[in-house]
Tab-separated table of N, CA and C in Angstrom:
chain	number	residue	atom	x	y	z
A	414	GLN	N	105.134	101.648	155.928
A	414	GLN	CA	104.570	101.656	154.338
A	414	GLN	C	105.486	102.552	153.891
A	415	VAL	N	106.403	101.801	153.281
A	415	VAL	CA	106.889	102.046	152.366
A	415	VAL	C	107.260	103.419	151.207
A	416	GLN	N	107.118	104.937	151.056
A	416	GLN	CA	107.256	104.707	149.368
A	416	GLN	C	107.832	105.596	148.827
A	417	LEU	N	108.217	105.918	147.688
A	417	LEU	CA	108.625	106.971	147.528
A	417	LEU	C	108.176	107.159	145.948
A	418	VAL	N	108.042	108.807	146.189
A	418	VAL	CA	106.951	109.933	145.213
A	418	VAL	C	107.908	110.953	144.458
A	419	GLU	N	108.195	110.646	143.622
A	419	GLU	CA	109.467	111.547	142.732
A	419	GLU	C	107.382	112.371	141.203
A	420	SER	N	108.577	113.385	141.246
A	420	SER	CA	108.153	114.544	140.166
A	420	SER	C	109.556	115.261	140.201
A	421	GLY	N	108.557	116.130	138.948
A	421	GLY	CA	109.962	116.513	138.121
A	421	GLY	C	109.987	116.900	137.115
A	422	GLY	N	110.044	115.738	136.429
A	422	GLY	CA	109.841	115.306	134.968
A	422	GLY	C	108.963	116.728	134.539
A	423	GLY	N	108.701	116.184	132.643
A	423	GLY	CA	108.867	117.666	131.816
A	423	GLY	C	109.087	117.431	130.538
A	424	SER	N	108.480	118.207	129.889
A	424	SER	CA	108.989	118.248	128.136
A	424	SER	C	109.618	119.702	128.163
A	425	VAL	N	111.334	119.861	127.824
A	425	VAL	CA	112.001	120.290	127.261
A	425	VAL	C	113.199	120.197	126.177
A	426	GLN	N	113.527	121.333	125.228
A	426	GLN	CA	114.252	120.872	123.668
A	426	GLN	C	115.820	120.630	124.749
A	427	ALA	N	116.275	119.957	123.769
A	427	ALA	CA	117.513	120.056	123.711
A	427	ALA	C	118.688	120.480	124.475
A	428	GLY	N	119.408	120.590	125.472
A	428	GLY	CA	120.137	121.878	125.961
A	428	GLY	C	120.129	122.106	127.308
A	429	GLY	N	117.686	122.152	127.644
A	429	GLY	CA	117.539	122.123	128.614
A	429	GLY	C	117.978	121.996	129.789
A	430	SER	N	117.093	122.138	131.147
A	430	SER	CA	116.696	121.184	132.301
A	430	SER	C	115.760	121.150	133.430
A	431	LEU	N	116.016	120.265	133.811
A	431	LEU	CA	114.714	119.898	134.452
A	431	LEU	C	116.006	119.371	135.794
A	432	ARG	N	115.223	119.260	137.219
A	432	ARG	CA	115.044	119.175	138.599
A	432	ARG	C	114.292	118.067	139.026
A	433	LEU	N	115.333	116.660	138.677
A	433	LEU	CA	113.477	115.292	139.478
A	433	LEU	C	114.365	115.341	141.385
A	434	SER	N	112.382	115.045	141.884
A	434	SER	CA	112.929	114.799	142.724
A	434	SER	C	112.110	113.745	143.701
A	435	CYS	N	112.388	113.053	144.531
A	435	CYS	CA	111.596	111.470	145.173
A	435	CYS	C	112.047	112.306	146.522
A	436	VAL	N	110.964	111.845	147.340
A	436	VAL	CA	110.467	112.317	148.852
A	436	VAL	C	110.178	110.283	149.236
A	437	ALA	N	111.276	110.078	150.318
A	437	ALA	CA	111.107	108.831	150.365
A	437	ALA	C	109.893	108.957	152.239
A	438	SER	N	109.436	107.768	152.520
A	438	SER	CA	109.040	107.587	153.565
A	438	SER	C	108.724	106.494	153.332
A	439	GLY	N	108.325	105.982	155.369
A	439	GLY	CA	108.308	104.956	155.638
A	439	GLY	C	109.526	103.979	155.289
A	440	PHE	N	110.753	104.057	155.758
A	440	PHE	CA	111.699	103.234	155.694
A	440	PHE	C	111.800	103.597	157.268
A	441	THR	N	112.358	102.120	157.908
A	441	THR	CA	113.197	102.409	159.707
A	441	THR	C	114.442	102.851	159.661
A	442	ASN	N	115.639	102.684	157.911
A	442	ASN	CA	115.864	103.120	157.996
A	442	ASN	C	117.245	103.958	157.338
A	443	SER	N	117.747	105.558	157.768
A	443	SER	CA	117.789	106.219	157.479
A	443	SER	C	118.961	106.478	156.179
A	444	ARG	N	119.732	105.328	156.343
A	444	ARG	CA	120.862	104.843	155.094
A	444	ARG	C	120.654	103.823	154.305
A	445	ASN	N	120.184	104.291	153.392
A	445	ASN	CA	119.956	103.794	152.121
A	445	ASN	C	120.872	103.727	150.641
A	446	CYS	N	120.536	103.262	149.809
A	446	CYS	CA	121.028	103.285	148.129
A	446	CYS	C	120.128	103.794	147.721
A	447	MET	N	120.330	105.405	147.441
A	447	MET	CA	119.050	105.646	146.569
A	447	MET	C	119.270	106.752	145.427
A	448	GLY	N	118.082	105.903	144.085
A	448	GLY	CA	118.776	107.443	143.429
A	448	GLY	C	117.518	106.805	141.903
A	449	TRP	N	118.480	106.953	141.462
A	449	TRP	CA	117.272	107.296	139.636
A	449	TRP	C	117.624	106.152	138.993
A	450	PHE	N	116.461	105.078	138.427
A	450	PHE	CA	117.081	104.562	136.927
A	450	PHE	C	116.092	105.250	136.444
A	451	ARG	N	116.260	104.661	134.459
A	451	ARG	CA	115.294	105.345	133.479
A	451	ARG	C	115.438	103.760	133.324
A	452	GLN	N	114.300	103.845	131.725
A	452	GLN	CA	113.527	103.696	131.065
A	452	GLN	C	113.244	104.009	129.933
A	453	ALA	N	113.878	103.778	128.552
A	453	ALA	CA	113.179	104.227	127.367
A	453	ALA	C	112.359	102.511	126.724
A	454	PRO	N	111.492	103.440	125.470
A	454	PRO	CA	110.711	101.909	125.345
A	454	PRO	C	111.201	101.785	124.129
A	455	GLY	N	111.143	100.221	125.112
A	455	GLY	CA	112.623	98.877	124.032
A	455	GLY	C	112.966	98.465	124.295
A	456	LYS	N	113.694	99.910	125.613
A	456	LYS	CA	115.420	99.490	126.284
A	456	LYS	C	115.060	98.867	127.381
A	457	GLU	N	116.277	97.980	128.226
A	457	GLU	CA	116.016	98.130	130.048
A	457	GLU	C	116.236	99.373	130.270
A	458	ARG	N	115.354	98.710	131.912
A	458	ARG	CA	116.154	99.647	132.733
A	458	ARG	C	117.588	99.524	132.811
A	459	GLU	N	117.022	101.186	132.740
A	459	GLU	CA	118.610	100.902	133.382
A	459	GLU	C	119.244	102.585	134.609
A	460	GLY	N	120.256	101.984	135.670
A	460	GLY	CA	120.890	103.023	136.401
A	460	GLY	C	121.421	103.793	135.695
A	461	VAL	N	120.867	105.717	136.321
A	461	VAL	CA	121.386	106.940	135.567
A	461	VAL	C	122.838	107.727	137.017
A	462	ALA	N	122.174	108.075	138.286
A	462	ALA	CA	123.104	107.683	139.415
A	462	ALA	C	121.702	107.982	140.681
A	463	ILE	N	122.860	107.515	141.975
A	463	ILE	CA	123.192	106.612	142.762
A	463	ILE	C	123.459	107.455	143.838
A	464	THR	N	122.556	107.353	145.252
A	464	THR	CA	123.666	107.928	146.196
A	464	THR	C	123.812	107.170	146.995
A	465	TYR	N	124.057	107.186	148.338
A	465	TYR	CA	124.601	105.641	150.041
A	465	TYR	C	124.131	107.423	150.155
A	466	THR	N	122.862	107.813	151.028
A	466	THR	CA	122.361	108.698	152.189
A	466	THR	C	123.686	108.627	153.080
A	467	GLY	N	124.094	107.139	153.564
A	467	GLY	CA	124.081	107.624	155.155
A	467	GLY	C	126.173	108.456	154.756
A	468	ALA	N	126.695	108.280	153.612
A	468	ALA	CA	127.777	109.015	152.802
A	468	ALA	C	127.866	109.665	152.120
A	469	ARG	N	126.853	109.568	151.269
A	469	ARG	CA	127.500	110.814	150.187
A	469	ARG	C	127.955	109.890	149.681
A	470	THR	N	128.233	109.323	149.316
A	470	THR	CA	129.332	107.926	148.020
A	470	THR	C	128.228	108.177	146.561
A	471	ARG	N	128.819	109.269	145.318
A	471	ARG	CA	127.711	108.573	144.387
A	471	ARG	C	128.805	108.619	143.642
A	472	TYR	N	127.887	107.726	142.457
A	472	TYR	CA	127.823	107.058	141.080
A	472	TYR	C	126.951	107.606	140.593
A	473	TYR	N	127.537	107.915	138.837
A	473	TYR	CA	127.130	108.209	137.612
A	473	TYR	C	127.074	106.396	136.366
A	474	ALA	N	126.284	106.929	135.776
A	474	ALA	CA	126.390	106.259	134.464
A	474	ALA	C	127.404	107.432	133.779
A	475	ASP	N	127.775	106.716	132.805
A	475	ASP	CA	128.665	107.619	131.992
A	475	ASP	C	128.103	108.246	130.605
A	476	SER	N	127.358	107.840	130.825
A	476	SER	CA	125.997	108.814	129.682
A	476	SER	C	125.809	109.925	130.323
A	477	VAL	N	126.170	109.988	131.463
A	477	VAL	CA	125.380	111.506	131.997
A	477	VAL	C	126.702	112.451	132.868
A	478	LYS	N	127.423	111.868	133.147
A	478	LYS	CA	128.568	112.042	133.525
A	478	LYS	C	129.084	113.485	133.220
A	479	GLY	N	129.016	114.222	134.743
A	479	GLY	CA	129.127	115.941	134.033
A	479	GLY	C	127.542	116.894	133.155
A	480	ARG	N	127.170	115.801	133.013
A	480	ARG	CA	125.347	116.616	133.216
A	480	ARG	C	124.480	116.390	134.012
A	481	PHE	N	124.388	115.815	135.104
A	481	PHE	CA	123.553	114.985	135.771
A	481	PHE	C	124.376	115.168	136.737
A	482	THR	N	123.185	116.078	137.650
A	482	THR	CA	124.071	115.275	139.636
A	482	THR	C	122.528	115.769	140.148
A	483	ILE	N	123.418	114.532	141.205
A	483	ILE	CA	122.701	113.366	142.073
A	483	ILE	C	122.753	114.512	143.664
A	484	SER	N	122.102	114.881	144.433
A	484	SER	CA	121.738	115.889	145.441
A	484	SER	C	120.827	114.523	146.570
A	485	GLN	N	121.074	115.375	147.913
A	485	GLN	CA	120.593	114.014	148.634
A	485	GLN	C	120.391	115.532	150.422
A	486	GLU	N	118.889	115.851	150.609
A	486	GLU	CA	118.818	116.261	152.309
A	486	GLU	C	118.147	115.326	152.944
A	487	ASN	N	118.709	115.278	153.584
A	487	ASN	CA	118.771	113.449	155.011
A	487	ASN	C	117.563	113.514	155.440
A	488	ALA	N	117.236	115.165	155.415
A	488	ALA	CA	116.440	116.324	156.725
A	488	ALA	C	115.248	116.198	155.907
A	489	LYS	N	114.545	115.793	154.874
A	489	LYS	CA	113.411	115.720	153.696
A	489	LYS	C	113.202	114.427	153.720
A	490	ASN	N	114.478	113.565	153.670
A	490	ASN	CA	114.525	112.547	153.086
A	490	ASN	C	113.688	112.398	151.361
A	491	THR	N	114.896	113.014	150.759
A	491	THR	CA	114.168	113.169	149.680
A	491	THR	C	116.038	113.410	148.768
A	492	VAL	N	115.730	112.680	147.736
A	492	VAL	CA	116.645	112.854	146.752
A	492	VAL	C	116.418	113.727	145.689
A	493	TYR	N	117.728	114.289	144.905
A	493	TYR	CA	117.212	114.968	143.788
A	493	TYR	C	118.425	115.263	142.477
A	494	LEU	N	118.257	114.483	141.182
A	494	LEU	CA	118.839	114.443	140.560
A	494	LEU	C	118.751	116.210	138.922
A	495	GLN	N	119.448	117.028	139.630
A	495	GLN	CA	118.957	117.485	138.893
A	495	GLN	C	120.434	117.420	137.537
A	496	MET	N	119.168	117.806	136.062
A	496	MET	CA	119.729	117.239	134.312
A	496	MET	C	119.734	117.858	134.061
A	497	SER	N	120.988	118.900	133.801
A	497	SER	CA	120.874	120.149	132.948
A	497	SER	C	121.890	119.509	130.849
A	498	SER	N	121.857	120.143	129.928
A	498	SER	CA	122.399	120.105	128.776
A	498	SER	C	121.825	118.591	128.176
A	499	LEU	N	120.355	118.120	128.937
A	499	LEU	CA	119.689	117.441	128.596
A	499	LEU	C	119.633	116.783	126.615
A	500	LYS	N	119.014	116.210	126.737
A	500	LYS	CA	119.703	115.357	125.039
A	500	LYS	C	118.319	114.432	124.860
A	501	PRO	N	118.353	114.443	123.592
A	501	PRO	CA	117.241	113.353	122.966
A	501	PRO	C	117.290	112.097	123.019
A	502	GLU	N	118.728	111.740	123.698
A	502	GLU	CA	118.785	110.164	124.172
A	502	GLU	C	118.267	110.505	126.015
A	503	ASP	N	118.130	111.384	126.736
A	503	ASP	CA	117.652	111.264	127.589
A	503	ASP	C	116.683	110.617	127.791
A	504	THR	N	115.551	110.706	126.975
A	504	THR	CA	114.379	110.816	127.161
A	504	THR	C	114.218	109.302	127.836
A	505	ALA	N	113.905	109.128	128.177
A	505	ALA	CA	112.339	108.455	129.027
A	505	ALA	C	112.163	108.062	129.963
A	506	MET	N	111.237	107.115	130.653
A	506	MET	CA	110.478	107.135	132.611
A	506	MET	C	111.872	107.085	133.272
A	507	TYR	N	112.245	107.813	134.609
A	507	TYR	CA	113.032	107.720	134.917
A	507	TYR	C	112.166	107.518	136.241
A	508	TYR	N	112.943	106.403	137.619
A	508	TYR	CA	111.868	105.786	138.417
A	508	TYR	C	113.209	106.144	139.488
A	509	CYS	N	112.718	106.430	140.499
A	509	CYS	CA	113.581	106.686	142.116
A	509	CYS	C	113.381	105.484	142.888
A	510	ALA	N	114.240	104.786	143.146
A	510	ALA	CA	114.153	103.575	143.798
A	510	ALA	C	115.693	103.622	144.498
A	511	VAL	N	115.307	102.408	145.767
A	511	VAL	CA	116.253	102.399	147.530
A	511	VAL	C	116.912	100.570	147.343
A	512	ARG	N	117.512	100.574	147.009
A	512	ARG	CA	117.810	99.433	148.368
A	512	ARG	C	118.391	100.053	149.429
A	513	SER	N	118.156	98.956	150.310
A	513	SER	CA	118.587	98.949	151.822
A	513	SER	C	119.645	98.696	151.550
A	514	GLY	N	120.355	99.158	152.589
A	514	GLY	CA	121.929	99.768	153.548
A	514	GLY	C	123.039	99.967	152.422
A	515	TYR	N	124.094	99.711	152.260
A	515	TYR	CA	124.898	100.228	150.892
A	515	TYR	C	124.818	100.038	149.224
A	516	CYS	N	125.519	100.492	148.230
A	516	CYS	CA	124.897	100.616	147.075
A	516	CYS	C	126.687	99.406	147.053
A	517	GLY	N	125.939	98.500	146.309
A	517	GLY	CA	126.462	97.506	145.887
A	517	GLY	C	127.441	97.288	144.237
A	518	PHE	N	127.759	96.139	144.186
A	518	PHE	CA	128.171	96.503	142.698
A	518	PHE	C	128.291	95.413	142.126
A	519	PRO	N	126.859	95.193	140.889
A	519	PRO	CA	127.444	96.199	139.974
A	519	PRO	C	126.296	96.994	140.297
A	520	TRP	N	126.695	99.009	141.027
A	520	TRP	CA	125.105	99.710	141.158
A	520	TRP	C	123.654	99.741	140.048
A	521	GLY	N	124.500	99.479	139.287
A	521	GLY	CA	123.480	100.175	138.155
A	521	GLY	C	122.159	98.553	138.087
A	522	SER	N	122.091	97.638	138.464
A	522	SER	CA	121.489	96.440	138.377
A	522	SER	C	120.230	96.945	139.265
A	523	ALA	N	119.254	96.784	138.433
A	523	ALA	CA	117.822	97.200	138.541
A	523	ALA	C	117.456	96.300	139.836
A	524	ASP	N	117.769	94.909	139.338
A	524	ASP	CA	116.705	93.641	140.437
A	524	ASP	C	118.024	93.830	141.838
A	525	LYS	N	119.332	94.445	142.284
A	525	LYS	CA	119.700	94.601	142.971
A	525	LYS	C	118.231	96.069	144.462
A	526	TYR	N	117.457	96.372	143.946
A	526	TYR	CA	116.589	97.629	144.417
A	526	TYR	C	115.553	96.695	144.106
A	527	ASN	N	114.957	97.356	146.426
A	527	ASN	CA	114.099	96.916	147.020
A	527	ASN	C	112.649	97.913	146.859
A	528	TYR	N	112.689	98.567	146.162
A	528	TYR	CA	110.861	99.985	146.437
A	528	TYR	C	111.869	100.851	145.204
A	529	TRP	N	110.468	100.637	144.214
A	529	TRP	CA	110.501	102.070	143.207
A	529	TRP	C	109.515	103.028	143.393
A	530	GLY	N	109.623	103.454	142.947
A	530	GLY	CA	108.166	105.006	142.320
A	530	GLY	C	107.409	104.654	141.838
A	531	GLN	N	106.677	105.454	141.050
A	531	GLN	CA	105.819	105.104	139.860
A	531	GLN	C	106.469	105.511	138.943
A	532	GLY	N	107.559	106.230	138.320
A	532	GLY	CA	108.070	107.512	137.548
A	532	GLY	C	107.290	108.705	137.443
A	533	THR	N	108.894	109.388	136.775
A	533	THR	CA	108.371	110.391	136.273
A	533	THR	C	109.245	110.570	134.358
A	534	GLN	N	108.150	111.058	133.889
A	534	GLN	CA	108.618	110.988	132.355
A	534	GLN	C	109.350	112.094	132.274
A	535	VAL	N	110.344	111.845	131.434
A	535	VAL	CA	111.316	113.225	130.967
A	535	VAL	C	110.858	113.304	129.290
A	536	THR	N	110.477	114.000	128.456
A	536	THR	CA	111.033	114.054	127.400
A	536	THR	C	111.426	114.971	126.868
A	537	VAL	N	112.594	115.296	126.022
A	537	VAL	CA	113.925	115.578	125.770
A	537	VAL	C	113.481	116.441	123.729
A	538	SER	N	113.570	116.608	123.984
A	538	SER	CA	113.107	117.221	122.140
A	538	SER	C	114.177	117.942	121.201
A	539	SER	N	114.833	117.608	120.213
A	539	SER	CA	115.314	117.995	118.807
A	539	SER	C	115.215	119.337	118.397
């Protein structure tokens, strides 16, 4: 049974940092496209950062480039999202997502992802 479990969300002031973690289990193939989406109230779910676990290929949304870093620890089936210089507009529910195989384009299309975590809330106050 495939399972994605996120942790690390919380409330911070603008300029602060948080690190999200996503632990994956139940996958028969360890080489997948894995990463993070977010959804704010009244907005569509958007891709934040994605990595291909087989080659460490990484993609970022323009809005987070230079502030967020995605990384992976394959031995632990875990992907992290280090978020720095957080802004109020980063406030959203953050979801871990996995797409079997390579990260195709457009990588930020939520409907391409097969598996989702339950989400972790990130709130940034000004």
